[in-house]
Amino acid sequence: MKVTFAADRDVEIHSIYRWLRSDRDLVRCVEVAAPTGRDREAMGAVDTVAAVASTAVGLGQLAFAFAGWRQTRRDRVDFTITRPDGARLTVAARDAVTGEALTEFLTAWSGGAPAATQRRPRRPKS
């Protein structure tokens, strides 16, 4: 699942990018990238960081890493987090954000269908 983080201040985007890339546990299960080339030209004034996680554990780690980074920032800016289905969560500069709330937002949609509607495999009867 590709998650995009956007803000209107480049310095904050660069900071979150460095923070996520420096988290050794996170980069083992989440690919973190800054846009390059044509993607960067299309962005205009807003810069983004993309993170791709293939597991719910990775999404959880991503959420907690972002929340941890926000707690270290004295001068906060608005961030918009976008899921592949287009749903957006705007975290206002004045808002506190928790890893649990972000994990809930990120895992509410998984692999093309809302997580709540996905069928779980049946366990064999013993």
GROMACS .gro file of C-alpha atoms in nm:
model
  126
    1MET     CA    1   0.000   0.000   0.000
    2LYS     CA    2   0.143   0.335  -0.103
    3VAL     CA    3   0.093   0.620   0.142
    4THR     CA    4   0.181   0.979   0.052
    5PHE     CA    5   0.279   1.249   0.301
    6ALA     CA    6   0.244   1.609   0.179
    7ALA     CA    7   0.313   1.949   0.333
    8ASP     CA    8   0.355   2.297   0.198
    9ARG     CA    9   0.699   2.348   0.350
   10ASP     CA   10   0.990   2.166   0.192
   11VAL     CA   11   1.192   2.174   0.512
   12GLU     CA   12   0.930   1.962   0.689
   13ILE     CA   13   0.911   1.712   0.404
   14HIS     CA   14   1.287   1.675   0.403
   15SER     CA   15   1.284   1.632   0.780
   16ILE     CA   16   1.019   1.356   0.778
   17TYR     CA   17   1.198   1.186   0.489
   18ARG     CA   18   1.528   1.178   0.682
   19TRP     CA   19   1.347   1.065   0.999
   20LEU     CA   20   1.171   0.774   0.826
   21ARG     CA   21   1.481   0.667   0.632
   22SER     CA   22   1.690   0.665   0.952
   23ASP     CA   23   1.450   0.428   1.132
   24ARG     CA   24   1.622   0.093   1.078
   25ASP     CA   25   1.322  -0.113   1.185
   26LEU     CA   26   1.091   0.082   0.956
   27VAL     CA   27   1.305   0.058   0.642
   28ARG     CA   28   1.316  -0.320   0.678
   29CYS     CA   29   0.945  -0.340   0.598
   30VAL     CA   30   0.854  -0.004   0.440
   31GLU     CA   31   1.007   0.153   0.131
   32VAL     CA   32   1.041   0.529   0.180
   33ALA     CA   33   1.109   0.747  -0.124
   34ALA     CA   34   1.111   1.110  -0.228
   35PRO     CA   35   0.970   1.183  -0.573
   36THR     CA   36   1.217   1.240  -0.852
   37GLY     CA   37   1.210   1.354  -1.214
   38ARG     CA   38   0.867   1.397  -1.365
   39ASP     CA   39   0.686   1.324  -1.036
   40ARG     CA   40   0.873   1.609  -0.869
   41GLU     CA   41   0.794   1.853  -1.154
   42ALA     CA   42   0.422   1.775  -1.131
   43MET     CA   43   0.408   1.852  -0.761
   44GLY     CA   44   0.444   2.228  -0.785
   45ALA     CA   45   0.474   2.401  -0.449
   46VAL     CA   46   0.381   2.097  -0.246
   47ASP     CA   47   0.648   1.839  -0.185
   48THR     CA   48   0.572   1.480  -0.091
   49VAL     CA   49   0.724   1.165   0.051
   50ALA     CA   50   0.588   0.825  -0.048
   51ALA     CA   51   0.600   0.515   0.167
   52VAL     CA   52   0.509   0.168   0.048
   53ALA     CA   53   0.420  -0.098   0.303
   54SER     CA   54   0.308  -0.448   0.216
   55THR     CA   55   0.191  -0.551   0.562
   56ALA     CA   56  -0.027  -0.413   0.839
   57VAL     CA   57   0.276  -0.428   1.066
   58GLY     CA   58   0.462  -0.200   0.825
   59LEU     CA   59   0.169   0.042   0.820
   60GLY     CA   60   0.164   0.045   1.199
   61GLN     CA   61   0.535   0.114   1.217
   62LEU     CA   62   0.495   0.393   0.963
   63ALA     CA   63   0.213   0.550   1.165
   64PHE     CA   64   0.411   0.540   1.489
   65ALA     CA   65   0.724   0.674   1.319
   66PHE     CA   66   0.528   0.972   1.183
   67ALA     CA   67   0.365   1.036   1.522
   68GLY     CA   68   0.705   1.019   1.692
   69TRP     CA   69   0.852   1.264   1.443
   70ARG     CA   70   0.563   1.508   1.500
   71GLN     CA   71   0.630   1.504   1.873
   72THR     CA   72   0.986   1.624   1.813
   73ARG     CA   73   0.876   1.928   1.609
   74ARG     CA   74   0.830   2.259   1.782
   75ASP     CA   75   0.719   2.445   1.468
   76ARG     CA   76   0.452   2.219   1.321
   77VAL     CA   77   0.284   2.252   0.983
   78ASP     CA   78  -0.025   2.090   0.831
   79PHE     CA   79   0.033   1.748   0.678
   80THR     CA   80  -0.194   1.556   0.445
   81ILE     CA   81  -0.166   1.178   0.439
   82THR     CA   82  -0.322   1.007   0.137
   83ARG     CA   83  -0.410   0.639   0.098
   84PRO     CA   84  -0.426   0.462  -0.242
   85ASP     CA   85  -0.806   0.488  -0.246
   86GLY     CA   86  -0.773   0.868  -0.239
   87ALA     CA   87  -0.890   0.908   0.121
   88ARG     CA   88  -0.702   1.187   0.294
   89LEU     CA   89  -0.628   1.265   0.653
   90THR     CA   90  -0.518   1.621   0.724
   91VAL     CA   91  -0.320   1.658   1.043
   92ALA     CA   92  -0.341   2.027   1.135
   93ALA     CA   93  -0.035   2.196   1.283
   94ARG     CA   94  -0.216   2.247   1.614
   95ASP     CA   95  -0.341   1.888   1.638
   96ALA     CA   96  -0.178   1.619   1.844
   97VAL     CA   97  -0.155   1.294   1.653
   98THR     CA   98  -0.120   0.942   1.787
   99GLY     CA   99   0.021   0.634   1.626
  100GLU     CA  100  -0.303   0.452   1.706
  101ALA     CA  101  -0.517   0.706   1.518
  102LEU     CA  102  -0.286   0.699   1.216
  103THR     CA  103  -0.273   0.319   1.216
  104GLU     CA  104  -0.653   0.309   1.220
  105PHE     CA  105  -0.669   0.546   0.921
  106LEU     CA  106  -0.402   0.359   0.725
  107THR     CA  107  -0.537   0.011   0.789
  108ALA     CA  108  -0.902   0.106   0.728
  109TRP     CA  109  -0.833   0.035   0.361
  110SER     CA  110  -0.622  -0.254   0.248
  111GLY     CA  111  -0.546  -0.390  -0.098
  112GLY     CA  112  -0.838  -0.248  -0.290
  113ALA     CA  113  -1.119  -0.312  -0.043
  114PRO     CA  114  -1.197  -0.167   0.297
  115ALA     CA  115  -1.047  -0.390   0.564
  116ALA     CA  116  -1.386  -0.433   0.731
  117THR     CA  117  -1.532  -0.596   0.418
  118GLN     CA  118  -1.245  -0.830   0.341
  119ARG     CA  119  -1.314  -1.195   0.406
  120ARG     CA  120  -1.087  -1.372   0.642
  121PRO     CA  121  -0.985  -1.727   0.566
  122ARG     CA  122  -1.172  -1.985   0.767
  123ARG     CA  123  -0.975  -2.183   1.015
  124PRO     CA  124  -1.000  -2.560   0.992
  125LYS     CA  125  -1.212  -2.723   1.259
  126SER     CA  126  -1.018  -2.931   1.504
   0.00000   0.00000   0.00000
